[in-house]
Every structure is written in C-alpha cells, then in structure tokens.
mmCIF file of C-alpha atoms in Angstrom:
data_model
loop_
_atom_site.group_PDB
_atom_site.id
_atom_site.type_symbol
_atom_site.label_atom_id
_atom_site.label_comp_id
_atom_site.label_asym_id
_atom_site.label_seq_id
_atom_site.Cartn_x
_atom_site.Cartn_y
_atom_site.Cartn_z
ATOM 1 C CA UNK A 86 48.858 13.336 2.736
ATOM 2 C CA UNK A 87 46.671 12.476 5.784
ATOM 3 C CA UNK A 88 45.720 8.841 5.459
ATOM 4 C CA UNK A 89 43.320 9.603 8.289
ATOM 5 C CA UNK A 90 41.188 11.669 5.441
ATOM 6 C CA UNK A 91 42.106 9.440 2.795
ATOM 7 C CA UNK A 92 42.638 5.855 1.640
ATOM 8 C CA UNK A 93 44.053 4.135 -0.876
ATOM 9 C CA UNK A 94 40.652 2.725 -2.340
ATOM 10 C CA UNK A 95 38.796 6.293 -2.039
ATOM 11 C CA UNK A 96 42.180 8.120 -3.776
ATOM 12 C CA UNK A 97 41.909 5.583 -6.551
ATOM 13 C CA UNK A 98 38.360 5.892 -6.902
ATOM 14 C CA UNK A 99 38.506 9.830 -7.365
ATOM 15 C CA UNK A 100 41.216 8.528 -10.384
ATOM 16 C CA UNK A 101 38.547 6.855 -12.031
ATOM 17 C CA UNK A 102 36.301 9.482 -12.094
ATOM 18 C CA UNK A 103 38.275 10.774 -14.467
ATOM 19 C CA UNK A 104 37.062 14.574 -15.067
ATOM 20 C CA UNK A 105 35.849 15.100 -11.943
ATOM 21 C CA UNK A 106 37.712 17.249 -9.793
ATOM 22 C CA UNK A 107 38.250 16.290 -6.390
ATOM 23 C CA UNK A 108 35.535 18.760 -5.248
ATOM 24 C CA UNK A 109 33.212 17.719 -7.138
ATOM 25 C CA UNK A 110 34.053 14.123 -6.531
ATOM 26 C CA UNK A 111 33.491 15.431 -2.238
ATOM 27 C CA UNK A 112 30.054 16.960 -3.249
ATOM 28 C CA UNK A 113 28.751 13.743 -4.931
ATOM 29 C CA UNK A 114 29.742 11.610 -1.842
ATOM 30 C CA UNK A 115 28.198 13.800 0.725
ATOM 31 C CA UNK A 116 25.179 14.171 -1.559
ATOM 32 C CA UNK A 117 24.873 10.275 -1.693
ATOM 33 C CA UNK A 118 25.169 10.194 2.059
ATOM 34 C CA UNK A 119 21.687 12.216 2.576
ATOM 35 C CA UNK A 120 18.464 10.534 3.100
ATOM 36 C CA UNK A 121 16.206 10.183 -0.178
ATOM 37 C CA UNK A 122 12.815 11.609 0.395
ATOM 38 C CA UNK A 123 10.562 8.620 1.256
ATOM 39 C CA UNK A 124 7.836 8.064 -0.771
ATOM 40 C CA UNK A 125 4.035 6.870 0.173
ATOM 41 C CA UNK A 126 1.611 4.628 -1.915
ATOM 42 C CA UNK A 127 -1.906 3.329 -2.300
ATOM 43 C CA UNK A 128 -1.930 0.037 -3.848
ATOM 44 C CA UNK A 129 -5.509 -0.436 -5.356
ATOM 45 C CA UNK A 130 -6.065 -3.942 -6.094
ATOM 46 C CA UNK A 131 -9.561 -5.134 -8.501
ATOM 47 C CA UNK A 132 -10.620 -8.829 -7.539
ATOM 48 C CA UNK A 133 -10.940 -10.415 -10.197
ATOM 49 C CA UNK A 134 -8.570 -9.190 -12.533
ATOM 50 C CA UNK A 135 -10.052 -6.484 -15.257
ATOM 51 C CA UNK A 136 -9.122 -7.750 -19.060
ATOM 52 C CA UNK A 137 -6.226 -5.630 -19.960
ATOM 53 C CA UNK A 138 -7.014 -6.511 -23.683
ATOM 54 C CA UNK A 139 -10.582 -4.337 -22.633
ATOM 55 C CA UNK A 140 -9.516 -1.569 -20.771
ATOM 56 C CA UNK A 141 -5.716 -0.597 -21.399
ATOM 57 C CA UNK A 142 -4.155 -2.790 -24.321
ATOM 58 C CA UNK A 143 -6.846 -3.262 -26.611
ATOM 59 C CA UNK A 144 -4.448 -4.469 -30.084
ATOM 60 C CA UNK A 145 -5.851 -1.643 -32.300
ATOM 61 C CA UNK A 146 -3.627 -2.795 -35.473
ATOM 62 C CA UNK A 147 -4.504 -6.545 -34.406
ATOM 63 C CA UNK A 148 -7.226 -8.279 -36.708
ATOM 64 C CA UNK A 149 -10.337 -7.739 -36.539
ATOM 65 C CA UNK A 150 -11.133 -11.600 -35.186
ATOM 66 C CA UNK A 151 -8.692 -10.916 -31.818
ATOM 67 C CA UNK A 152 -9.784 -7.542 -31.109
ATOM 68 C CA UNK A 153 -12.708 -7.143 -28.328
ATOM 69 C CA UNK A 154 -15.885 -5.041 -29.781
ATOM 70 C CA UNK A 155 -14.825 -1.771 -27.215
ATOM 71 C CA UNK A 156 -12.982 1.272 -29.700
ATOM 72 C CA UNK A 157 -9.544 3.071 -28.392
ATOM 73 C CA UNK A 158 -9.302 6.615 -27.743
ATOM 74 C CA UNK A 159 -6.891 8.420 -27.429
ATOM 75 C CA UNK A 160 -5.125 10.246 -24.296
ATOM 76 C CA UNK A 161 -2.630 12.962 -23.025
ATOM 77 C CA UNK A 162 -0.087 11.363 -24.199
ATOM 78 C CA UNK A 163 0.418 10.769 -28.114
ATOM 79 C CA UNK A 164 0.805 7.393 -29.100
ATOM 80 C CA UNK A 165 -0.997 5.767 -26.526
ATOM 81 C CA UNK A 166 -4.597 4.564 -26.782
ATOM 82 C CA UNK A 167 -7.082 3.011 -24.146
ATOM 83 C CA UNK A 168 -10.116 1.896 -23.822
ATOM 84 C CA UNK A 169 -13.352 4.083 -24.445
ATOM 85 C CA UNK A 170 -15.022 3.557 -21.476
ATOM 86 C CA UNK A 171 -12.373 5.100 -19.893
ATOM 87 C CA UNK A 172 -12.551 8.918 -20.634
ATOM 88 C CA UNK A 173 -11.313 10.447 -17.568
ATOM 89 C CA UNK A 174 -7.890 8.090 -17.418
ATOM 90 C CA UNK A 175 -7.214 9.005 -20.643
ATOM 91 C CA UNK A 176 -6.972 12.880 -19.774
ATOM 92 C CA UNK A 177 -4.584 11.808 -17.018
ATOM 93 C CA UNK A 178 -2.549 9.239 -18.830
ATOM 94 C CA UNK A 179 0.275 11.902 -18.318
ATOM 95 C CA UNK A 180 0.458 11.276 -14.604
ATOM 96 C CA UNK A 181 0.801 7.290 -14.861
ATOM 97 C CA UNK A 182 2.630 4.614 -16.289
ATOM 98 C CA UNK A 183 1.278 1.327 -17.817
ATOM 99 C CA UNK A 184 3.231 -1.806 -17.282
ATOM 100 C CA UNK A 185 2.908 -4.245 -20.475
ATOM 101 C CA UNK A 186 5.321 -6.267 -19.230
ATOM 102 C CA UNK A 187 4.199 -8.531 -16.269
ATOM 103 C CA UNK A 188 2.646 -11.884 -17.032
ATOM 104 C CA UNK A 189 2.001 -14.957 -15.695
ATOM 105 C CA UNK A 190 0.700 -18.674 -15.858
ATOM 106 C CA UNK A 191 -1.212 -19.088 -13.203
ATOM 107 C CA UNK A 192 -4.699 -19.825 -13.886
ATOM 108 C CA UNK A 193 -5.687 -20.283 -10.197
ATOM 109 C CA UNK A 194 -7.549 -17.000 -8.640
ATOM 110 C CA UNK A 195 -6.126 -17.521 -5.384
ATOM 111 C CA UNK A 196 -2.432 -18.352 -6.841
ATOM 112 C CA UNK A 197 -2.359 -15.576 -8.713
ATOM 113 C CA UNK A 198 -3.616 -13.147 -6.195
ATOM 114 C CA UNK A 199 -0.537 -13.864 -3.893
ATOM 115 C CA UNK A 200 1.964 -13.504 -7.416
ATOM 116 C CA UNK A 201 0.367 -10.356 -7.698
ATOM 117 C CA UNK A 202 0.097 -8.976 -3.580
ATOM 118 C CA UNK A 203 3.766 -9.984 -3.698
ATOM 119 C CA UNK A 204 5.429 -9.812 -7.079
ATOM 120 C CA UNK A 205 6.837 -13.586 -6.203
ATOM 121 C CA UNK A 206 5.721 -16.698 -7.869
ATOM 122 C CA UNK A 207 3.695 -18.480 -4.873
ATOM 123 C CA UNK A 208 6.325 -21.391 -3.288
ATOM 124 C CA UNK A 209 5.275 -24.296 -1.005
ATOM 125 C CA UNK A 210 8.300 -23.923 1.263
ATOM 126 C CA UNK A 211 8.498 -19.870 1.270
ATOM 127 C CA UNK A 212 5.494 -17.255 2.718
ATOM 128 C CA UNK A 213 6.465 -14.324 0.704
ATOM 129 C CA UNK A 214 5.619 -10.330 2.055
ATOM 130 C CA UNK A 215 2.975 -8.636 0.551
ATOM 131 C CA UNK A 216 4.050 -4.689 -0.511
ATOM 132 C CA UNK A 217 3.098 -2.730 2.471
ATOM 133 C CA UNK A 218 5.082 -5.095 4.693
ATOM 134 C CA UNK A 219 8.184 -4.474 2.825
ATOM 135 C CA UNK A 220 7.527 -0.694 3.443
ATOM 136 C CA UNK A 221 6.723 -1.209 6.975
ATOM 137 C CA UNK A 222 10.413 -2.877 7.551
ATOM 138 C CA UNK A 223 12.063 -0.646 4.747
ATOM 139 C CA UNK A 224 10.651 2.568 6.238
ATOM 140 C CA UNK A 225 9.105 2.485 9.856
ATOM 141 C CA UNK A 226 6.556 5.123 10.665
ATOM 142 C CA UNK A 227 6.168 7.388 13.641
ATOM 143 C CA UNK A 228 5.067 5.705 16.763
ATOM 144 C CA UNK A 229 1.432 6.954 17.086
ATOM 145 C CA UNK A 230 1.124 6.206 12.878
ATOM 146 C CA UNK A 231 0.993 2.458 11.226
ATOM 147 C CA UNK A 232 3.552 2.366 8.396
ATOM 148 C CA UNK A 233 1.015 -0.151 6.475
ATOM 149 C CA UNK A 234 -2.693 -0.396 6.705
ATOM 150 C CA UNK A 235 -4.773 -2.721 4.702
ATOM 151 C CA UNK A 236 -8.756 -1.361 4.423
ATOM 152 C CA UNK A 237 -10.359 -4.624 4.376
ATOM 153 C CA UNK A 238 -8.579 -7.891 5.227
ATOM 154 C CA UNK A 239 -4.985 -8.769 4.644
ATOM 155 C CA UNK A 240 -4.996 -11.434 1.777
ATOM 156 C CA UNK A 241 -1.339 -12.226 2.234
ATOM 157 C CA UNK A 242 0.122 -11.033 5.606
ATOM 158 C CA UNK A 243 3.733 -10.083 6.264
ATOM 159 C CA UNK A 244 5.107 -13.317 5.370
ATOM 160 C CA UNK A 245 8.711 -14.524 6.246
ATOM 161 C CA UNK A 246 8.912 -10.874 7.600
ATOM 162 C CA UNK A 247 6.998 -11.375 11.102
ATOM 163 C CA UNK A 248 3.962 -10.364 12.438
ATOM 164 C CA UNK A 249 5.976 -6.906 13.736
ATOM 165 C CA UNK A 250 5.496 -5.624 9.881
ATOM 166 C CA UNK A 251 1.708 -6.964 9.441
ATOM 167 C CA UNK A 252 -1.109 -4.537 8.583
ATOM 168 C CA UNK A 253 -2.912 -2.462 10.593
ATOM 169 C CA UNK A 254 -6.528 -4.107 9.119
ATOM 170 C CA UNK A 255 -9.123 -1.298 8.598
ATOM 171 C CA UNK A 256 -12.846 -2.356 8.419
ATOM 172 C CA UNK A 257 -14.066 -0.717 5.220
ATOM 173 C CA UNK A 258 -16.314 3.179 5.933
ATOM 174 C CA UNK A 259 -19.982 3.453 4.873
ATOM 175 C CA UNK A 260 -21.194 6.675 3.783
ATOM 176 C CA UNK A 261 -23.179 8.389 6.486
ATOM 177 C CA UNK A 262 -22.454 5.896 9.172
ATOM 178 C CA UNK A 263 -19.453 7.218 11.798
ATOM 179 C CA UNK A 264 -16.465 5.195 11.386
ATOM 180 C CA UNK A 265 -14.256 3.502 13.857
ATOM 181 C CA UNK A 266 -11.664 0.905 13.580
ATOM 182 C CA UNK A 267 -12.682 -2.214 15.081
ATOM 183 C CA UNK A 268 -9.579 -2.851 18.019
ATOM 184 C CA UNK A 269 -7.932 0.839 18.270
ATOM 185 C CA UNK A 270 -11.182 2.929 18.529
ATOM 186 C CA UNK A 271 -11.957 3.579 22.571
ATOM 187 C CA UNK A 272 -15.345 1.578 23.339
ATOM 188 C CA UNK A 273 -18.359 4.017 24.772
ATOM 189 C CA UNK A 274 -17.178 5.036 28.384
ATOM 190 C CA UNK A 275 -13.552 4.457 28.436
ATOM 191 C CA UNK A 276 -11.152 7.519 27.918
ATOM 192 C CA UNK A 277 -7.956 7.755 26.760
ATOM 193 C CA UNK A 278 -6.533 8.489 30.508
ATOM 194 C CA UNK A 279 -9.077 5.111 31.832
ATOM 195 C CA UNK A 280 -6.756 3.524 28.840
ATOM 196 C CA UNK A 281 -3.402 4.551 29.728
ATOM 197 C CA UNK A 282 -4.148 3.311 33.158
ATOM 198 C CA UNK A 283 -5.183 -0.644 31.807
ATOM 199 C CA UNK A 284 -2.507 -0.251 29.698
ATOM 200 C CA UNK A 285 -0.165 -0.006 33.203
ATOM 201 C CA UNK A 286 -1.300 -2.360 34.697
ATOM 202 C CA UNK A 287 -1.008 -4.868 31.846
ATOM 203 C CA UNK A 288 2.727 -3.896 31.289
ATOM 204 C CA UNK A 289 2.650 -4.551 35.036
ATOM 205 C CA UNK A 290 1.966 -8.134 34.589
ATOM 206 C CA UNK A 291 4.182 -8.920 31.808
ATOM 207 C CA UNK A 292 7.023 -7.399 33.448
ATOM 208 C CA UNK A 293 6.442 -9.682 36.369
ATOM 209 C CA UNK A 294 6.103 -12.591 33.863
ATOM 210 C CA UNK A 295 8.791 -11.870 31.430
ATOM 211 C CA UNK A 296 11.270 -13.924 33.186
ATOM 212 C CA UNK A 297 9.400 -17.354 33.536
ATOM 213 C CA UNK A 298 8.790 -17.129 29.402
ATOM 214 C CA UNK A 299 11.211 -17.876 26.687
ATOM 215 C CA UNK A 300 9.928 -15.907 23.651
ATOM 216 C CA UNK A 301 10.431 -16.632 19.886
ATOM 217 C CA UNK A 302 10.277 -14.304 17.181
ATOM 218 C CA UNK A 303 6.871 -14.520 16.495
ATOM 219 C CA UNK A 304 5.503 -13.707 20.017
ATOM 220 C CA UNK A 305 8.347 -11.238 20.392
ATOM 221 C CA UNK A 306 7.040 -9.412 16.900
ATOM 222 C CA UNK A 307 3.212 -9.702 18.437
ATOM 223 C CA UNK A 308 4.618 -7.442 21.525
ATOM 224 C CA UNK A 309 6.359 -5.146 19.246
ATOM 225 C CA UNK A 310 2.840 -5.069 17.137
ATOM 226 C CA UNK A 311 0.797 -4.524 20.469
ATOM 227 C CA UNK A 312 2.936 -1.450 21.477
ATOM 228 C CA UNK A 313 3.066 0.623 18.294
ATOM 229 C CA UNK A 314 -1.238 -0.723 18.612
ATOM 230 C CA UNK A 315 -1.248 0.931 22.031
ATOM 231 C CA UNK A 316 0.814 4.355 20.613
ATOM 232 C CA UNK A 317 -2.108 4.548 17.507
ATOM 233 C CA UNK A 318 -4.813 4.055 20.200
ATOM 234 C CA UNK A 319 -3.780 6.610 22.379
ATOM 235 C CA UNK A 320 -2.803 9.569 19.690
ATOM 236 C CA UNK A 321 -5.199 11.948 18.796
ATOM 237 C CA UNK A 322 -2.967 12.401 15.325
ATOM 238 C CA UNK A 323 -4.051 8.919 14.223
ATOM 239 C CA UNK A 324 -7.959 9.386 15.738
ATOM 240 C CA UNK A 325 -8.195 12.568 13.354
ATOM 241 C CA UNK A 326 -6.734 10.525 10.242
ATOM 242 C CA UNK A 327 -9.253 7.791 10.470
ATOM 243 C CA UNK A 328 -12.195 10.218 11.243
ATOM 244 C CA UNK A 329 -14.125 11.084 7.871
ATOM 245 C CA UNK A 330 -16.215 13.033 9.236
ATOM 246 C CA UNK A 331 -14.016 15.980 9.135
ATOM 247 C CA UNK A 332 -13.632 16.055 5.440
ATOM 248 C CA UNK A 333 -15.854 18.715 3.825
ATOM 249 C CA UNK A 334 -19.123 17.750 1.853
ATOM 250 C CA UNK A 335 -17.866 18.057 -1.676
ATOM 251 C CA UNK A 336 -14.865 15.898 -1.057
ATOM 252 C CA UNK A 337 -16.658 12.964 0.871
ATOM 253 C CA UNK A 338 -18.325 11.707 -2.474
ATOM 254 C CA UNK A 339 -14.899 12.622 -4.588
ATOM 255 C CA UNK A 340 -14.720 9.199 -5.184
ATOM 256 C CA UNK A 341 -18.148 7.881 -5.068
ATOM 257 C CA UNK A 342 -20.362 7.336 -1.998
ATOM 258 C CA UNK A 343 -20.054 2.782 -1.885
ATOM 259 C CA UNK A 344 -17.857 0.930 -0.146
ATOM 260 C CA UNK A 345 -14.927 1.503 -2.737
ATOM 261 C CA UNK A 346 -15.288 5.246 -2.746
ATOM 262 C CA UNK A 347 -14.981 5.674 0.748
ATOM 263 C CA UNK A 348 -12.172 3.530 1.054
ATOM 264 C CA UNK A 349 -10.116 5.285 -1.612
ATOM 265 C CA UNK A 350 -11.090 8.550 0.541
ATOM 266 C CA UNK A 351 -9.465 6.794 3.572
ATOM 267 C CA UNK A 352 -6.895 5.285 1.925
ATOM 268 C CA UNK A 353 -6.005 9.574 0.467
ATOM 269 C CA UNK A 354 -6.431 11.072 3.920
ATOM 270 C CA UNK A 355 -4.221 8.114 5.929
ATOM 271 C CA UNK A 356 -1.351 8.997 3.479
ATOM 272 C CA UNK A 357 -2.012 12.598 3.718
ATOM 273 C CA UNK A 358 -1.443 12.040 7.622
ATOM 274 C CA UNK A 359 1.801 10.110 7.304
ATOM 275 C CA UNK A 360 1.453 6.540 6.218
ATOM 276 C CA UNK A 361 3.586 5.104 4.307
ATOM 277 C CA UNK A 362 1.321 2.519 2.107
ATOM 278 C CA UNK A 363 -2.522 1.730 2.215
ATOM 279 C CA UNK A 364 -3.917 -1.412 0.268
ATOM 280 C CA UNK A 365 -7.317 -1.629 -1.167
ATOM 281 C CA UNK A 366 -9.673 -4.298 -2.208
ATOM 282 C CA UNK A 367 -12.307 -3.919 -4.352
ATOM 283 C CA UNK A 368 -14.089 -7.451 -3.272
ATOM 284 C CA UNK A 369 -16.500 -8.855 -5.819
ATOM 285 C CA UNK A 370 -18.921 -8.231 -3.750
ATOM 286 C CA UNK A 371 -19.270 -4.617 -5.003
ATOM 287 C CA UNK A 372 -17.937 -4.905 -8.094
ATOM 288 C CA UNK A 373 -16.967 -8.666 -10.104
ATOM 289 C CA UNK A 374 -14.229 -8.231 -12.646
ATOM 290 C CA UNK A 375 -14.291 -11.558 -13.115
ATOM 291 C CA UNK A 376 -16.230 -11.302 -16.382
ATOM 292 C CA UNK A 377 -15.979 -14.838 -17.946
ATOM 293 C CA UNK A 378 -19.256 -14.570 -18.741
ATOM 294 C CA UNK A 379 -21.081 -11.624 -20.138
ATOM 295 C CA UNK A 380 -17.826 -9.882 -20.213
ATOM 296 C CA UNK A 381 -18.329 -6.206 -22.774
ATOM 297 C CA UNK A 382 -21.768 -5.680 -20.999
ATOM 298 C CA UNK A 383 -20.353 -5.890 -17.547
ATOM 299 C CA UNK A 384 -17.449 -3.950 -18.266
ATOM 300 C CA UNK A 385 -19.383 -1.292 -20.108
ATOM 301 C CA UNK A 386 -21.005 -0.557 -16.240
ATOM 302 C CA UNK A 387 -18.101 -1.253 -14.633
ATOM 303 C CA UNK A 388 -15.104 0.676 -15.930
ATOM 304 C CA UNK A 389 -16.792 4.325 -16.231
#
C-alpha cells in the first residue's frame, strides 16, 4: 500500500464506517471538502419587544384568567395557531419557524436589546458581536459589496471583533425622496474619476507616513474599513443596489410606503445584489411595541 495515499488514522477510519465501501467512503470526503452554499439574511428587529403571548403563543388551552382577549387562528401548518390579527403570517407559517425556546431575565430595555442583537448575556468585561459582524468575518463579501449593512444605526457594533467587521450604517429611504447614503454617495460635482484621483493622493500621504506610525488593531481595522469604503464608493454594482428608484411602481409600496416599508425594500434588494446580512430597526418612533399601557388596542393597529 502507498502510505503517501493513505494513513493509518484515515485506513482505520474507513474500518469504522463499517458498510461503507471504500468508494463510497472517497465520495463522502471529497463531498465534505466542497464549499457549502452561503446563505444571506435580513434580521428584522421590533423595538420594543411585541408580546409573544399576543401575537404568536397566545395559551389557547390556558385558563381563561391568563389568556389575553385576542382569538387564535389557525395557519398552513396544522397544529399551530397564532394570533388573529395576523392573517397573512398565518398563510405563510409554512415558510418559517417559531422559536419558543429563548428567554430571558432581563428586565432592562437596553440590556436586553444587546442579549438579543447578540444572542450573549450582556458582560461588563466582554463587548460581544452583533449577527451581521459574525457574517462579515465568517463570510467576507466582494470588494465593491459590504458583507453587513445596518439601515439605521448600529445598536451594538462589531464588538471584540474590530471595527474591520462593523456595519456599513444606511440612513433609512423616504418614499418619493431620492436616496443616498450619507458617506459613500459622490457629493454634487465630484465624479467618480475626480474621486479616484483624491483617493491617490490620500494613499500618497499615508504611504509617506506609514513608517513614523506604530498601528494597533483598531486603527489597522479602520484602514481595512476605509478601503473596502473606497471599493463601495467607486462601484457602480453597489450605486445600483442602493438606488430605489429603479424598482418598478408596484413593488416600491410592496411593503408599505413609511420608513419601515422602505427599509425592508432596501434591506430585499441589498441581498438580492450580494450582501450577506442587512439589520433593521423598527424605532418607536414609527411604531412603539412597547405596549405597557393600552396594550390589545395598540396591538390591534399595529400587528395587521
């Protein structure tokens, strides 16, 4: 036997396969070698926190005297039961998974926002990543496309990860008003080749500088961010992605025509481009979940 093909370990592995034959055994390991197809994700994320015992776990054998005063329905899949104000869920229930599971005892907002942007229990000594940062380390994007971009402001940042894996913050669209992205749209007057040519000149400098410095992580992750910043500026790819504008009519209000609607639009045609993950807030501002008070009559507007 070649021992160049084969070692000891790998022989006695194929042994413990048992049935497998030794063909099969080569098929498995080449097909483990091969890149899994990498997934994308919108992470949609309700200030406030919506009362799952309202909207997706409302205890319909529970007595009477815990039970809310909203009815279940049922949906596409049998068994499972949601709220009534929320018809057109319930058709889809068949394309999504509700997690009964998570939990926690935080009764602080702000606490339990970072548990929840980061699926770690907040700690003193430790900043934790939020999702998208993972991603953007886990699976880096082309250069002219951010792995991870956050439409509104970052609540949590990349954490322990380093500002190299932050998020690309996108201001949030309003209907009928063009929409740029404040610090990688071109100001009036400056063109792309005007751009390239500052751009020179600034590498320019820090080239000529880059010896006198002694750069830590951080900085050295700011440089990283400022290049891929400079790729996304200069590529038409990432200018047609943001643009709304080119969606059709019918599809521009899919969503709804506020705030939230047009960032779930953005959010749908920055994946469709080739980003990996896309956060979104829905900021009380627009909509409160936070319905301590005159909770059934606010939800009844605010979950259809």
């Amino acid at each position: 036997m070649n021992s160049a093909l084969f070692s000891r370990r790998q022989m006695l592995k194929v042994g413990a396969l048992g049935g497998l034959t030794l063909s099969q055994y080569m098929r498995l390991q080449a097909s483990a070698k091969e890149p899994s197809q990498k997934r994308s994700g919108i992470f949609i994320f309700l200030e406030g926190g919506p009362s799952h015992q309202d909207t997706f776990d409302l205890k319909p054998d529970a007595p009477a005297e815990y039970r809310g005063e909203f009815k279940p329905i049922p949906t596409s899949v049998p068994g499972i039961q949601i709220c009534e104000h929320l018809p057109e869920l319930a058709k889809r229930m068949k394309d999504y998974a509700i997690i009964r599971g998570l939990s926690h005892t935080l009764a602080d907002h702000g606490i339990g926002k970072k548990y929840m942007l980061t699926g770690n229990r907040p700690s003193q000594t430790l900043s934790y990543p939020e999702y998208g940062a993972v991603v953007s380390k886990v699976h880096p994007s082309a250069r002219d496309l951010p792995s991870y971009v956050s439409i509104d402001e970052s609540f949590v940042g990349p954490g322990y990860l380093g500002n190299e894996f932050s998020a690309l913050t996108a201001n949030k669209p309003t209907f009928g008003i063009p929409y740029s992205v404040r610090g990688i749209s071109l100001e009036d007057g400056l063109t792309v080749e005007k751009y390239n040519s500052q751009k020179k000149l600034l590498d320019d400098l820090d080239t000529a500088f880059r010896g006198y410095e002694n750069l830590d992580e951080q900085v050295r992750g700011l440089d990283r961010f400022g290049e891929q910043a400079h790729d996304i500026i200069s590529s038409s790819t990432t200018r047609k992605a943001f643009d709304l504008s080119l969606e059709k009519t019918s599809e521009s209000t899919r969503f709804g025509r506020h705030e939230f609607g047009q960032s779930l639009l953005l959010a749908a045609r920055l994946i469709e481009a080739g980003v990996h993950f896309v956060t979104v807030r829905l900021r009380p501002a627009e909509f409160d979940f936070d319905t301590h008070l005159d909770n059934f009559s606010k939800l009844s507007a605010l979950l259809p």
